Amino acid sequence: MGLKINPGTIISIQPHALHRDPDTFPNPDVWDPERWQVPITSPAHRQMQRMLMPFGYGQRMCTGMNVAWAIMRQVTASIYREYETSLDEGVWFDADGELASKDVKHENRRRKKKNLFPDGATTNGLENPVGNCLIFIMLLVSFYLRWISGIQPSGGTDLASVFRNCAKPSERPSDVRSAMRGVGKQALQ
């Protein structure tokens, strides 16, 4: 019963072959996102979920997988943050994750801009989610470098002063360039 595999045999999974298996993905060489519109609880959907490996599998899987998923979620959230969407009349969203119609028409309206920075600060022309994300990342890097420089030779750290220094209103960046200024130099001082 089964296949005997000798010790020391190298086994690998070939996602390219799995993704083109017509038993799992009907008509695999055709762009057809509607193949995923089968009920989530169906065996066909479960089989497709098991065989879908866009980032590989196991120890050697893509190290950027979590970053890619986070970016996809961010893009989706950004779309819904910037636009109000509504389904066309006669189309409803089923709780099982399926749409009742393949041709979904919906109205898009641009949302009003909100200033995410208090005290009239700007994003230096980057008034979009990417600009806001860049500033957040720069602030995290700045905090990390300050934290590293706050580690004392005895092995202790004065975290209270690090938090106090990061919270000073005078140190809040007013734009991207001033947020970038000095990042990286703090650890060297």
mmCIF file of C-alpha atoms in Angstrom:
data_model
loop_
_atom_site.group_PDB
_atom_site.id
_atom_site.type_symbol
_atom_site.label_atom_id
_atom_site.label_comp_id
_atom_site.label_asym_id
_atom_site.label_seq_id
_atom_site.Cartn_x
_atom_site.Cartn_y
_atom_site.Cartn_z
ATOM 1 C CA MET A 1 0.000 0.000 0.000
ATOM 2 C CA GLY A 2 1.421 3.375 -0.941
ATOM 3 C CA LEU A 3 4.866 4.198 -2.205
ATOM 4 C CA LYS A 4 8.073 3.200 -0.433
ATOM 5 C CA ILE A 5 10.520 6.098 -0.032
ATOM 6 C CA ASN A 6 14.076 5.214 0.899
ATOM 7 C CA PRO A 7 15.825 7.127 3.702
ATOM 8 C CA GLY A 8 17.768 10.164 2.470
ATOM 9 C CA THR A 9 15.501 10.661 -0.553
ATOM 10 C CA ILE A 10 14.923 14.342 -1.351
ATOM 11 C CA ILE A 11 11.242 15.175 -1.690
ATOM 12 C CA SER A 12 10.006 18.467 -3.089
ATOM 13 C CA ILE A 13 6.639 20.003 -3.824
ATOM 14 C CA GLN A 14 6.158 21.571 -7.245
ATOM 15 C CA PRO A 15 3.542 24.346 -6.897
ATOM 16 C CA HIS A 16 3.732 24.977 -10.653
ATOM 17 C CA ALA A 17 2.475 21.438 -11.317
ATOM 18 C CA LEU A 18 -0.093 21.554 -8.497
ATOM 19 C CA HIS A 19 -1.545 24.842 -9.777
ATOM 20 C CA ARG A 20 -2.033 23.359 -13.251
ATOM 21 C CA ASP A 21 -3.770 20.159 -12.182
ATOM 22 C CA PRO A 22 -7.116 20.112 -14.058
ATOM 23 C CA ASP A 23 -8.617 17.809 -11.413
ATOM 24 C CA THR A 24 -8.179 20.554 -8.807
ATOM 25 C CA PHE A 25 -8.336 23.728 -10.914
ATOM 26 C CA PRO A 26 -10.708 23.310 -13.875
ATOM 27 C CA ASN A 27 -9.211 24.825 -17.046
ATOM 28 C CA PRO A 28 -5.994 25.818 -15.195
ATOM 29 C CA ASP A 29 -4.331 27.837 -17.980
ATOM 30 C CA VAL A 30 -7.222 30.297 -18.256
ATOM 31 C CA TRP A 31 -7.590 33.352 -16.010
ATOM 32 C CA ASP A 32 -10.849 32.492 -14.250
ATOM 33 C CA PRO A 33 -11.274 34.010 -10.780
ATOM 34 C CA GLU A 34 -14.876 32.758 -10.786
ATOM 35 C CA ARG A 35 -13.622 29.234 -10.127
ATOM 36 C CA TRP A 36 -13.342 30.375 -6.483
ATOM 37 C CA GLN A 37 -17.053 31.208 -6.343
ATOM 38 C CA VAL A 38 -18.008 27.699 -5.306
ATOM 39 C CA PRO A 39 -19.328 27.459 -1.722
ATOM 40 C CA ILE A 40 -16.532 27.745 0.839
ATOM 41 C CA THR A 41 -17.717 24.565 2.536
ATOM 42 C CA SER A 42 -17.625 22.518 -0.691
ATOM 43 C CA PRO A 43 -14.964 19.819 -1.221
ATOM 44 C CA ALA A 44 -13.850 21.562 -4.448
ATOM 45 C CA HIS A 45 -13.094 24.803 -2.583
ATOM 46 C CA ARG A 46 -11.272 22.979 0.206
ATOM 47 C CA GLN A 47 -9.170 21.101 -2.376
ATOM 48 C CA MET A 48 -8.235 24.354 -4.164
ATOM 49 C CA GLN A 49 -7.296 25.944 -0.811
ATOM 50 C CA ARG A 50 -5.043 22.980 0.034
ATOM 51 C CA MET A 51 -3.285 23.003 -3.338
ATOM 52 C CA LEU A 52 -2.804 26.778 -3.657
ATOM 53 C CA MET A 53 0.817 27.541 -2.760
ATOM 54 C CA PRO A 54 1.754 30.892 -4.309
ATOM 55 C CA PHE A 55 4.576 31.334 -1.761
ATOM 56 C CA GLY A 56 5.849 27.763 -1.658
ATOM 57 C CA TYR A 57 5.611 25.522 1.369
ATOM 58 C CA GLY A 58 7.648 24.333 4.329
ATOM 59 C CA GLN A 59 11.086 25.498 5.464
ATOM 60 C CA ARG A 60 11.973 27.032 2.119
ATOM 61 C CA MET A 61 8.766 28.987 1.603
ATOM 62 C CA CYS A 62 8.971 32.650 0.595
ATOM 63 C CA THR A 63 10.127 34.788 3.508
ATOM 64 C CA GLY A 64 8.162 37.718 2.094
ATOM 65 C CA MET A 65 4.806 35.919 2.325
ATOM 66 C CA ASN A 66 3.591 37.772 5.413
ATOM 67 C CA VAL A 67 4.716 41.099 3.964
ATOM 68 C CA ALA A 68 2.887 40.350 0.692
ATOM 69 C CA TRP A 69 -0.334 39.423 2.528
ATOM 70 C CA ALA A 70 -0.028 42.561 4.680
ATOM 71 C CA ILE A 71 0.409 44.716 1.562
ATOM 72 C CA MET A 72 -2.621 43.098 -0.086
ATOM 73 C CA ARG A 73 -4.694 43.773 3.040
ATOM 74 C CA GLN A 74 -3.379 47.356 3.155
ATOM 75 C CA VAL A 75 -4.287 47.947 -0.487
ATOM 76 C CA THR A 76 -7.788 46.562 0.094
ATOM 77 C CA ALA A 77 -8.230 48.659 3.241
ATOM 78 C CA SER A 78 -6.907 51.737 1.395
ATOM 79 C CA ILE A 79 -9.453 51.305 -1.368
ATOM 80 C CA TYR A 80 -12.292 51.124 1.133
ATOM 81 C CA ARG A 81 -10.850 54.005 3.123
ATOM 82 C CA GLU A 82 -10.731 56.240 0.049
ATOM 83 C CA TYR A 83 -13.956 55.154 -1.643
ATOM 84 C CA GLU A 84 -17.495 54.424 -0.562
ATOM 85 C CA THR A 85 -18.829 51.448 -2.474
ATOM 86 C CA SER A 86 -22.291 49.986 -2.750
ATOM 87 C CA LEU A 87 -23.599 47.023 -4.693
ATOM 88 C CA ASP A 88 -25.930 47.564 -7.602
ATOM 89 C CA GLU A 89 -29.657 46.988 -7.056
ATOM 90 C CA GLY A 90 -30.590 43.328 -7.280
ATOM 91 C CA VAL A 91 -27.163 42.156 -6.135
ATOM 92 C CA TRP A 92 -26.534 41.174 -2.537
ATOM 93 C CA PHE A 93 -23.637 39.849 -0.557
ATOM 94 C CA ASP A 94 -24.199 36.343 0.759
ATOM 95 C CA ALA A 95 -22.805 35.486 4.196
ATOM 96 C CA ASP A 96 -21.002 32.513 2.642
ATOM 97 C CA GLY A 97 -18.745 34.884 0.699
ATOM 98 C CA GLU A 98 -20.432 34.501 -2.670
ATOM 99 C CA LEU A 99 -22.042 37.122 -4.885
ATOM 100 C CA ALA A 100 -25.430 36.434 -6.376
ATOM 101 C CA SER A 101 -24.401 37.903 -9.732
ATOM 102 C CA LYS A 102 -21.226 37.571 -11.792
ATOM 103 C CA ASP A 103 -21.587 41.045 -13.335
ATOM 104 C CA VAL A 104 -21.445 43.197 -10.225
ATOM 105 C CA LYS A 105 -21.953 46.880 -10.865
ATOM 106 C CA HIS A 106 -21.433 49.293 -8.019
ATOM 107 C CA GLU A 107 -21.149 52.998 -7.448
ATOM 108 C CA ASN A 108 -17.855 54.485 -6.275
ATOM 109 C CA ARG A 109 -17.684 57.838 -4.525
ATOM 110 C CA ARG A 110 -14.470 59.458 -3.356
ATOM 111 C CA ARG A 111 -14.374 59.954 0.428
ATOM 112 C CA LYS A 112 -13.476 63.308 1.939
ATOM 113 C CA LYS A 113 -9.813 63.627 2.855
ATOM 114 C CA LYS A 114 -9.012 63.521 6.548
ATOM 115 C CA ASN A 115 -5.844 65.034 7.944
ATOM 116 C CA LEU A 116 -4.221 62.210 9.900
ATOM 117 C CA PHE A 117 -1.622 64.566 11.346
ATOM 118 C CA PRO A 118 -2.644 66.998 14.115
ATOM 119 C CA ASP A 119 -1.502 70.611 14.413
ATOM 120 C CA GLY A 120 -1.624 71.248 10.658
ATOM 121 C CA ALA A 121 1.239 68.872 9.844
ATOM 122 C CA THR A 122 1.412 67.589 6.282
ATOM 123 C CA THR A 123 2.739 64.513 4.569
ATOM 124 C CA ASN A 124 4.919 66.574 2.230
ATOM 125 C CA GLY A 125 2.720 65.848 -0.765
ATOM 126 C CA LEU A 126 2.254 62.179 0.116
ATOM 127 C CA GLU A 127 -1.388 62.525 1.118
ATOM 128 C CA ASN A 128 -2.235 58.890 0.587
ATOM 129 C CA PRO A 129 -1.968 55.648 2.539
ATOM 130 C CA VAL A 130 1.525 54.939 1.220
ATOM 131 C CA GLY A 131 2.804 58.307 2.435
ATOM 132 C CA ASN A 132 1.210 57.797 5.834
ATOM 133 C CA CYS A 133 2.679 54.291 6.021
ATOM 134 C CA LEU A 134 6.160 55.598 5.120
ATOM 135 C CA ILE A 135 6.023 58.149 7.908
ATOM 136 C CA PHE A 136 4.865 55.484 10.375
ATOM 137 C CA ILE A 137 7.735 53.187 9.346
ATOM 138 C CA MET A 138 10.243 56.026 9.696
ATOM 139 C CA LEU A 139 8.936 56.804 13.174
ATOM 140 C CA LEU A 140 9.267 53.126 14.137
ATOM 141 C CA VAL A 141 12.852 53.052 12.833
ATOM 142 C CA SER A 142 13.606 56.255 14.721
ATOM 143 C CA PHE A 143 12.144 54.796 17.931
ATOM 144 C CA TYR A 144 14.101 51.564 17.469
ATOM 145 C CA LEU A 145 17.377 53.441 16.966
ATOM 146 C CA ARG A 146 16.698 55.561 20.049
ATOM 147 C CA TRP A 147 15.904 52.424 22.020
ATOM 148 C CA ILE A 148 19.139 50.759 20.878
ATOM 149 C CA SER A 149 21.139 53.856 21.794
ATOM 150 C CA GLY A 150 19.395 53.865 25.211
ATOM 151 C CA ILE A 151 20.790 50.439 26.116
ATOM 152 C CA GLN A 152 23.355 50.939 28.836
ATOM 153 C CA PRO A 153 26.685 49.036 29.054
ATOM 154 C CA SER A 154 25.496 47.297 32.227
ATOM 155 C CA GLY A 155 22.818 45.583 30.139
ATOM 156 C CA GLY A 156 20.020 47.718 31.584
ATOM 157 C CA THR A 157 18.019 50.186 29.566
ATOM 158 C CA ASP A 158 16.406 53.464 30.424
ATOM 159 C CA LEU A 159 13.164 52.808 28.537
ATOM 160 C CA ALA A 160 11.285 55.538 30.395
ATOM 161 C CA SER A 161 13.578 58.207 28.950
ATOM 162 C CA VAL A 162 13.299 56.665 25.484
ATOM 163 C CA PHE A 163 9.494 56.867 25.643
ATOM 164 C CA ARG A 164 9.671 60.407 27.047
ATOM 165 C CA ASN A 165 12.026 61.525 24.272
ATOM 166 C CA CYS A 166 9.857 60.021 21.533
ATOM 167 C CA ALA A 167 6.735 61.663 22.922
ATOM 168 C CA LYS A 168 8.039 65.251 22.907
ATOM 169 C CA PRO A 169 5.715 67.377 20.720
ATOM 170 C CA SER A 170 8.715 69.283 19.344
ATOM 171 C CA GLU A 171 10.007 66.023 17.817
ATOM 172 C CA ARG A 172 6.854 65.233 15.856
ATOM 173 C CA PRO A 173 7.707 65.337 12.143
ATOM 174 C CA SER A 174 5.859 67.931 10.122
ATOM 175 C CA ASP A 175 6.693 66.284 6.812
ATOM 176 C CA VAL A 176 8.500 63.290 5.332
ATOM 177 C CA ARG A 177 11.850 65.046 4.929
ATOM 178 C CA SER A 178 12.020 66.154 8.543
ATOM 179 C CA ALA A 179 10.927 62.666 9.661
ATOM 180 C CA MET A 180 13.848 61.196 7.684
ATOM 181 C CA ARG A 181 16.377 63.748 8.940
ATOM 182 C CA GLY A 182 18.677 62.190 11.498
ATOM 183 C CA VAL A 183 17.297 58.650 11.222
ATOM 184 C CA GLY A 184 20.294 56.336 11.365
ATOM 185 C CA LYS A 185 22.618 58.986 12.778
ATOM 186 C CA GLN A 186 21.118 58.681 16.266
ATOM 187 C CA ALA A 187 22.573 55.214 16.812
ATOM 188 C CA LEU A 188 26.036 56.495 15.905
ATOM 189 C CA GLN A 189 26.017 59.354 18.416
#
